[in-house]
mmCIF file of C-alpha atoms in Angstrom:
data_model
loop_
_atom_site.group_PDB
_atom_site.id
_atom_site.type_symbol
_atom_site.label_atom_id
_atom_site.label_comp_id
_atom_site.label_asym_id
_atom_site.label_seq_id
_atom_site.Cartn_x
_atom_site.Cartn_y
_atom_site.Cartn_z
ATOM 1 C CA MET E 1 -64.931 70.135 -14.576
ATOM 2 C CA GLU E 2 -65.475 67.688 -17.444
ATOM 3 C CA ILE E 3 -65.967 64.062 -16.427
ATOM 4 C CA SER E 4 -65.395 61.305 -18.960
ATOM 5 C CA ALA E 5 -67.546 58.241 -19.474
ATOM 6 C CA LYS E 6 -64.697 56.114 -18.159
ATOM 7 C CA ASN E 7 -64.592 58.092 -14.929
ATOM 8 C CA LEU E 8 -68.362 57.923 -14.443
ATOM 9 C CA GLN E 9 -68.058 54.141 -14.396
ATOM 10 C CA SER E 10 -66.774 53.972 -10.841
ATOM 11 C CA SER E 11 -65.346 50.912 -9.179
ATOM 12 C CA ASN E 12 -68.625 49.787 -7.657
ATOM 13 C CA SER E 13 -70.571 49.969 -10.941
ATOM 14 C CA PRO E 14 -71.028 46.798 -12.990
ATOM 15 C CA ALA E 15 -68.654 46.235 -15.887
ATOM 16 C CA GLY E 16 -69.685 46.973 -19.454
ATOM 17 C CA PRO E 17 -71.055 49.927 -21.404
ATOM 18 C CA ARG E 18 -73.401 52.290 -19.604
ATOM 19 C CA LYS E 19 -76.428 53.807 -21.300
ATOM 20 C CA ARG E 20 -78.877 55.124 -18.740
ATOM 21 C CA VAL E 21 -77.994 56.693 -15.405
ATOM 22 C CA LEU E 22 -80.367 57.885 -12.690
ATOM 23 C CA ILE E 23 -79.299 61.133 -10.956
ATOM 24 C CA VAL E 24 -81.016 62.376 -7.799
ATOM 25 C CA GLY E 25 -80.357 65.502 -5.756
ATOM 26 C CA GLY E 26 -81.359 69.065 -5.008
ATOM 27 C CA SER E 27 -80.216 70.221 -8.449
ATOM 28 C CA THR E 28 -79.121 67.686 -11.053
ATOM 29 C CA ARG E 29 -78.615 70.030 -14.023
ATOM 30 C CA ALA E 30 -74.779 70.128 -13.943
ATOM 31 C CA ALA E 31 -74.474 66.381 -13.396
ATOM 32 C CA ALA E 32 -76.978 65.731 -16.196
ATOM 33 C CA GLY E 33 -74.976 67.869 -18.615
ATOM 34 C CA SER E 34 -71.766 66.072 -17.709
ATOM 35 C CA ALA E 35 -73.403 62.645 -18.052
ATOM 36 C CA LEU E 36 -74.859 63.590 -21.435
ATOM 37 C CA ARG E 37 -71.448 64.708 -22.729
ATOM 38 C CA ALA E 38 -69.991 61.432 -21.447
ATOM 39 C CA GLY E 39 -72.376 59.446 -23.641
ATOM 40 C CA PHE E 40 -75.021 58.559 -21.053
ATOM 41 C CA GLN E 41 -78.764 59.151 -21.064
ATOM 42 C CA PRO E 42 -79.456 60.896 -17.742
ATOM 43 C CA ILE E 43 -82.717 60.382 -15.896
ATOM 44 C CA CYS E 44 -83.147 63.060 -13.245
ATOM 45 C CA ALA E 45 -85.213 63.514 -10.102
ATOM 46 C CA ASP E 46 -84.591 66.781 -8.267
ATOM 47 C CA LEU E 47 -86.150 69.776 -6.576
ATOM 48 C CA PHE E 48 -86.378 72.123 -9.567
ATOM 49 C CA ALA E 49 -86.704 70.243 -12.891
ATOM 50 C CA ASP E 50 -85.105 73.280 -14.602
ATOM 51 C CA VAL E 51 -85.913 73.877 -18.256
ATOM 52 C CA ASP E 52 -82.329 73.191 -19.342
ATOM 53 C CA THR E 53 -82.312 69.976 -17.289
ATOM 54 C CA GLN E 54 -85.444 68.913 -19.161
ATOM 55 C CA GLN E 55 -83.602 69.498 -22.433
ATOM 56 C CA ALA E 56 -80.734 67.233 -21.368
ATOM 57 C CA ALA E 57 -82.505 64.499 -19.425
ATOM 58 C CA LYS E 58 -85.661 62.557 -18.837
ATOM 59 C CA ILE E 59 -87.368 64.068 -15.784
ATOM 60 C CA VAL E 60 -88.986 62.037 -13.019
ATOM 61 C CA PRO E 61 -91.664 64.050 -11.136
ATOM 62 C CA VAL E 62 -90.896 64.444 -7.437
ATOM 63 C CA ARG E 63 -93.886 64.813 -5.125
ATOM 64 C CA SER E 64 -92.240 65.917 -1.889
ATOM 65 C CA TYR E 65 -88.486 66.484 -2.105
ATOM 66 C CA PRO E 66 -86.456 64.802 -0.741
ATOM 67 C CA ASP E 67 -88.439 62.295 1.333
ATOM 68 C CA SER E 68 -90.536 60.949 -1.536
ATOM 69 C CA LEU E 69 -87.506 60.231 -3.769
ATOM 70 C CA PRO E 70 -87.277 56.462 -3.083
ATOM 71 C CA ASP E 71 -90.915 56.026 -4.100
ATOM 72 C CA ASP E 72 -90.739 58.500 -7.004
ATOM 73 C CA VAL E 73 -87.891 56.609 -8.731
ATOM 74 C CA ALA E 74 -88.943 53.098 -7.682
ATOM 75 C CA ASP E 75 -89.816 52.026 -11.246
ATOM 76 C CA VAL E 76 -86.970 53.786 -13.107
ATOM 77 C CA VAL E 77 -84.881 51.394 -15.200
ATOM 78 C CA ALA E 78 -81.204 52.333 -15.514
ATOM 79 C CA ASP E 79 -77.703 50.851 -15.449
ATOM 80 C CA GLY E 80 -76.692 52.695 -12.274
ATOM 81 C CA TRP E 81 -77.393 55.771 -10.185
ATOM 82 C CA PHE E 82 -75.714 58.457 -8.147
ATOM 83 C CA TYR E 83 -76.683 61.419 -5.970
ATOM 84 C CA THR E 84 -75.693 65.063 -5.839
ATOM 85 C CA GLY E 85 -76.978 68.388 -4.533
ATOM 86 C CA ALA E 86 -77.099 68.137 -0.705
ATOM 87 C CA LEU E 87 -78.370 64.551 -0.484
ATOM 88 C CA GLU E 88 -75.085 63.765 1.271
ATOM 89 C CA ASN E 89 -76.876 65.179 4.325
ATOM 90 C CA ARG E 90 -79.452 62.373 4.162
ATOM 91 C CA PRO E 91 -77.724 58.993 4.472
ATOM 92 C CA ASP E 92 -81.082 57.552 5.525
ATOM 93 C CA LEU E 93 -82.471 58.343 2.061
ATOM 94 C CA ILE E 94 -79.354 57.015 0.322
ATOM 95 C CA GLU E 95 -79.823 53.789 2.275
ATOM 96 C CA ARG E 96 -83.439 53.511 1.122
ATOM 97 C CA LEU E 97 -82.504 54.210 -2.487
ATOM 98 C CA ALA E 98 -79.668 51.664 -2.491
ATOM 99 C CA ARG E 99 -81.863 48.577 -2.341
ATOM 100 C CA PRO E 100 -80.305 45.485 -3.984
ATOM 101 C CA ASP E 101 -83.317 44.791 -6.232
ATOM 102 C CA ALA E 102 -83.620 48.378 -7.580
ATOM 103 C CA PRO E 103 -84.326 48.448 -11.358
ATOM 104 C CA TYR E 104 -81.990 51.458 -11.646
ATOM 105 C CA GLY E 105 -78.963 49.385 -10.657
ATOM 106 C CA GLN E 106 -76.155 49.892 -8.186
ATOM 107 C CA LEU E 107 -74.998 53.103 -6.550
ATOM 108 C CA TRP E 108 -71.998 54.673 -8.290
ATOM 109 C CA GLY E 109 -70.699 56.512 -5.283
ATOM 110 C CA THR E 110 -70.181 56.611 -1.538
ATOM 111 C CA PRO E 111 -72.622 54.406 0.427
ATOM 112 C CA ALA E 112 -74.728 55.623 3.338
ATOM 113 C CA CYS E 113 -72.557 53.983 5.996
ATOM 114 C CA ALA E 114 -69.537 55.996 4.822
ATOM 115 C CA LEU E 115 -71.575 59.203 4.507
ATOM 116 C CA ARG E 116 -72.448 59.102 8.177
ATOM 117 C CA SER E 117 -68.755 59.343 9.041
ATOM 118 C CA ILE E 118 -67.446 61.682 6.347
ATOM 119 C CA ARG E 119 -70.193 64.216 7.140
ATOM 120 C CA ASP E 120 -69.161 64.237 10.808
ATOM 121 C CA PRO E 121 -66.580 67.024 11.275
ATOM 122 C CA PHE E 122 -65.446 65.598 14.616
ATOM 123 C CA TRP E 123 -64.779 62.172 13.105
ATOM 124 C CA VAL E 124 -62.855 63.733 10.214
ATOM 125 C CA ALA E 125 -60.749 65.836 12.574
ATOM 126 C CA GLU E 126 -59.979 62.872 14.828
ATOM 127 C CA VAL E 127 -58.931 60.590 11.955
ATOM 128 C CA LEU E 128 -56.586 63.224 10.517
ATOM 129 C CA ARG E 129 -55.217 64.066 13.958
ATOM 130 C CA ARG E 130 -54.382 60.386 14.605
ATOM 131 C CA GLN E 131 -52.318 60.428 11.403
ATOM 132 C CA ASN E 132 -50.483 63.610 12.484
ATOM 133 C CA ALA E 133 -52.091 65.606 9.665
ATOM 134 C CA PRO E 134 -52.700 69.309 10.392
ATOM 135 C CA VAL E 135 -56.373 69.948 11.120
ATOM 136 C CA LEU E 136 -58.390 72.953 12.232
ATOM 137 C CA ASN E 137 -59.862 72.753 15.730
ATOM 138 C CA VAL E 138 -63.587 72.003 15.932
ATOM 139 C CA LEU E 139 -65.916 72.454 18.902
ATOM 140 C CA PRO E 140 -69.407 71.061 19.566
ATOM 141 C CA GLN E 141 -72.403 73.353 19.973
ATOM 142 C CA SER E 142 -72.196 72.965 23.738
ATOM 143 C CA GLN E 143 -68.688 74.483 23.894
ATOM 144 C CA VAL E 144 -69.300 78.019 22.680
ATOM 145 C CA PRO E 145 -66.041 79.889 21.931
ATOM 146 C CA PRO E 146 -65.583 83.659 22.329
ATOM 147 C CA ALA E 147 -67.528 85.618 19.713
ATOM 148 C CA ASP E 148 -64.389 87.413 18.561
ATOM 149 C CA GLY E 149 -64.397 86.487 14.864
ATOM 150 C CA ALA E 150 -61.743 83.769 15.297
ATOM 151 C CA TRP E 151 -64.256 80.953 14.768
ATOM 152 C CA MET E 152 -66.790 79.921 12.117
ATOM 153 C CA LEU E 153 -70.316 78.736 12.857
ATOM 154 C CA LYS E 154 -71.404 75.909 10.549
ATOM 155 C CA PRO E 155 -74.517 73.716 10.378
ATOM 156 C CA LEU E 156 -73.898 69.994 10.758
ATOM 157 C CA ALA E 157 -76.111 69.513 7.688
ATOM 158 C CA SER E 158 -75.451 72.163 5.058
ATOM 159 C CA ALA E 159 -74.641 72.458 1.364
ATOM 160 C CA GLY E 160 -73.245 75.240 -0.773
ATOM 161 C CA GLY E 161 -72.294 77.318 2.244
ATOM 162 C CA ARG E 162 -75.878 77.682 3.520
ATOM 163 C CA ALA E 163 -76.017 79.298 6.976
ATOM 164 C CA VAL E 164 -72.217 79.405 7.327
ATOM 165 C CA SER E 165 -71.103 82.552 9.148
ATOM 166 C CA VAL E 166 -68.323 84.129 11.173
ATOM 167 C CA TRP E 167 -68.941 83.690 14.891
ATOM 168 C CA ASP E 168 -68.823 87.286 16.103
ATOM 169 C CA ARG E 169 -70.902 89.507 18.378
ATOM 170 C CA GLN E 170 -73.395 90.315 15.650
ATOM 171 C CA ARG E 171 -73.987 86.630 14.879
ATOM 172 C CA GLN E 172 -74.153 85.819 18.590
ATOM 173 C CA LEU E 173 -77.268 87.987 18.925
ATOM 174 C CA ARG E 174 -79.242 85.857 16.452
ATOM 175 C CA PRO E 175 -80.772 82.528 17.508
ATOM 176 C CA VAL E 176 -79.302 79.234 16.297
ATOM 177 C CA SER E 177 -82.132 77.189 14.832
ATOM 178 C CA GLU E 178 -80.401 73.916 13.881
ATOM 179 C CA PRO E 179 -77.564 71.641 15.057
ATOM 180 C CA VAL E 180 -74.228 73.407 14.460
ATOM 181 C CA TYR E 181 -70.547 73.201 15.313
ATOM 182 C CA PHE E 182 -67.660 75.668 15.526
ATOM 183 C CA GLN E 183 -64.480 75.535 13.454
ATOM 184 C CA ARG E 184 -61.348 77.647 13.800
ATOM 185 C CA ARG E 185 -61.380 80.375 11.135
ATOM 186 C CA VAL E 186 -58.665 80.770 8.509
ATOM 187 C CA GLU E 187 -58.298 83.051 5.492
ATOM 188 C CA GLY E 188 -57.271 81.749 2.095
ATOM 189 C CA VAL E 189 -58.162 80.895 -1.490
ATOM 190 C CA HIS E 190 -61.284 78.737 -1.927
ATOM 191 C CA LEU E 191 -60.335 75.613 -3.885
ATOM 192 C CA SER E 192 -61.588 72.098 -4.512
ATOM 193 C CA GLY E 193 -59.886 68.872 -5.534
ATOM 194 C CA LEU E 194 -61.727 66.292 -7.657
ATOM 195 C CA TYR E 195 -61.060 62.641 -6.834
ATOM 196 C CA GLU E 196 -62.211 59.211 -7.952
ATOM 197 C CA MET E 197 -61.956 56.076 -5.847
ATOM 198 C CA ALA E 198 -61.728 53.079 -8.176
ATOM 199 C CA GLY E 199 -61.304 49.875 -6.171
ATOM 200 C CA ASP E 200 -58.296 50.484 -3.945
ATOM 201 C CA THR E 201 -56.893 53.193 -6.223
ATOM 202 C CA LEU E 202 -57.422 56.890 -5.537
ATOM 203 C CA LYS E 203 -57.165 59.046 -8.670
ATOM 204 C CA PHE E 204 -56.666 62.813 -8.592
ATOM 205 C CA HIS E 205 -58.335 64.614 -11.515
ATOM 206 C CA GLY E 206 -57.475 68.245 -10.789
ATOM 207 C CA PHE E 207 -58.176 71.462 -8.930
ATOM 208 C CA THR E 208 -60.939 74.021 -9.389
ATOM 209 C CA ARG E 209 -61.345 77.475 -7.869
ATOM 210 C CA GLN E 210 -64.618 78.057 -6.042
ATOM 211 C CA GLN E 211 -66.440 81.319 -6.543
ATOM 212 C CA VAL E 212 -67.785 82.918 -3.366
ATOM 213 C CA PHE E 213 -67.795 86.566 -4.478
ATOM 214 C CA HIS E 214 -71.315 87.451 -3.366
ATOM 215 C CA ALA E 215 -70.997 91.057 -4.604
ATOM 216 C CA LEU E 216 -70.750 89.692 -8.175
ATOM 217 C CA SER E 217 -73.045 86.677 -7.952
ATOM 218 C CA GLY E 218 -75.829 88.307 -5.959
ATOM 219 C CA ALA E 219 -75.617 85.665 -3.241
ATOM 220 C CA THR E 220 -77.046 86.792 0.070
ATOM 221 C CA SER E 221 -74.065 85.551 2.088
ATOM 222 C CA PRO E 222 -70.299 85.848 1.510
ATOM 223 C CA PHE E 223 -69.982 82.075 2.013
ATOM 224 C CA LEU E 224 -72.580 80.870 -0.489
ATOM 225 C CA TYR E 225 -71.153 78.802 -3.353
ATOM 226 C CA SER E 226 -71.500 80.620 -6.676
ATOM 227 C CA GLY E 227 -69.827 78.257 -9.150
ATOM 228 C CA SER E 228 -66.379 76.907 -10.016
ATOM 229 C CA ILE E 229 -63.641 77.669 -12.528
ATOM 230 C CA GLY E 230 -61.378 74.892 -13.715
ATOM 231 C CA PRO E 231 -59.603 72.708 -14.265
ATOM 232 C CA LEU E 232 -56.682 74.748 -12.940
ATOM 233 C CA ASP E 233 -53.278 73.852 -14.311
ATOM 234 C CA ALA E 234 -51.729 75.551 -11.296
ATOM 235 C CA VAL E 235 -53.017 76.995 -8.052
ATOM 236 C CA THR E 236 -49.755 78.671 -7.067
ATOM 237 C CA ALA E 237 -46.898 80.331 -8.944
ATOM 238 C CA SER E 238 -44.544 77.485 -8.043
ATOM 239 C CA HIS E 239 -44.531 74.084 -9.754
ATOM 240 C CA GLU E 240 -42.868 72.606 -6.681
ATOM 241 C CA LEU E 241 -45.555 74.015 -4.382
ATOM 242 C CA ASN E 242 -48.338 72.782 -6.682
ATOM 243 C CA GLU E 243 -46.966 69.259 -6.568
ATOM 244 C CA ARG E 244 -46.518 69.408 -2.803
ATOM 245 C CA LEU E 245 -50.091 70.653 -2.380
ATOM 246 C CA ARG E 246 -51.441 67.845 -4.558
ATOM 247 C CA GLN E 247 -49.479 65.235 -2.654
ATOM 248 C CA ASP E 248 -50.454 66.653 0.739
ATOM 249 C CA LEU E 249 -54.166 66.842 -0.084
ATOM 250 C CA THR E 250 -54.160 63.391 -1.695
ATOM 251 C CA GLY E 251 -52.446 61.966 1.373
ATOM 252 C CA ARG E 252 -55.185 63.273 3.648
ATOM 253 C CA VAL E 253 -57.947 62.121 1.302
ATOM 254 C CA THR E 254 -56.373 58.655 1.130
ATOM 255 C CA ILE E 255 -56.480 58.400 4.921
ATOM 256 C CA LEU E 256 -60.193 59.257 5.004
ATOM 257 C CA ALA E 257 -61.101 57.117 1.983
ATOM 258 C CA GLN E 258 -59.415 54.020 3.367
ATOM 259 C CA GLU E 259 -60.972 54.479 6.804
ATOM 260 C CA ILE E 260 -64.586 54.312 5.642
ATOM 261 C CA GLY E 261 -64.814 53.262 1.988
ATOM 262 C CA LEU E 262 -65.414 56.355 -0.099
ATOM 263 C CA ALA E 263 -66.324 55.353 -3.660
ATOM 264 C CA GLY E 264 -66.814 56.858 -7.091
ATOM 265 C CA ILE E 265 -66.275 60.552 -7.812
ATOM 266 C CA PHE E 266 -66.190 63.113 -5.004
ATOM 267 C CA GLY E 267 -64.857 66.585 -4.289
ATOM 268 C CA VAL E 268 -62.772 67.883 -1.401
ATOM 269 C CA ASP E 269 -63.225 71.585 -0.646
ATOM 270 C CA PHE E 270 -60.430 73.409 1.144
ATOM 271 C CA LEU E 271 -58.787 76.763 1.804
ATOM 272 C CA LEU E 272 -55.211 77.377 0.688
ATOM 273 C CA ASP E 273 -53.733 79.683 3.314
ATOM 274 C CA PRO E 274 -50.409 81.594 3.068
ATOM 275 C CA HIS E 275 -48.595 78.686 4.748
#
């Protein structure tokens, strides 16, 4: 989805024109392309330093991703910075990067303190439940549900669908090698909503459809993210249902954003079921 220069200047970035932006993450190539089209000069530090990223951005060598990032970018001069590509799983690194005297400026996005909550599926479920919003049941690793295919097994720290699987008898036979949780399984269309928190105002920018067709993409799991298509003018055949979906999703996002202080641009992935 295209992001404008105006939108990249989130509420917690300093006022005025932006020229240089530092982007850190597992893969920064998409964010670098978007920043370049928005009129910024991206400076990127990631795991791959892809050839097309090098064509769009200045590359900062990374010695040992991700732990060396704070030291690798310590001398980068920019007007602001943001993270992408699975670094949401490392609020400790975001905290180290967000030092007040950093020459690359302020963080244009959600701070580490908010990440610790929004990446906790039990916290998210409890907040929504307190507001009487429908939420799928979640169980901790210690409360193993029946392996009947009615539950999903998900890592507490994942990105792009890595290690997500249906909890069935076949999966039960394999060892679990990292902290996980269980979530009630539903079927539906894989979608995402793009939002921007600017001050106290939550802006909805549109829907995209997520591609998880592993037979076409070559992904090794049916739950691995394989790209997005959008923006979507409509996600259902009904204008009334589209508007209701937007309002319902935005209502839930508003609850979460106000609870912990989400900032800048962020996505909300969800399944649209028949109901």
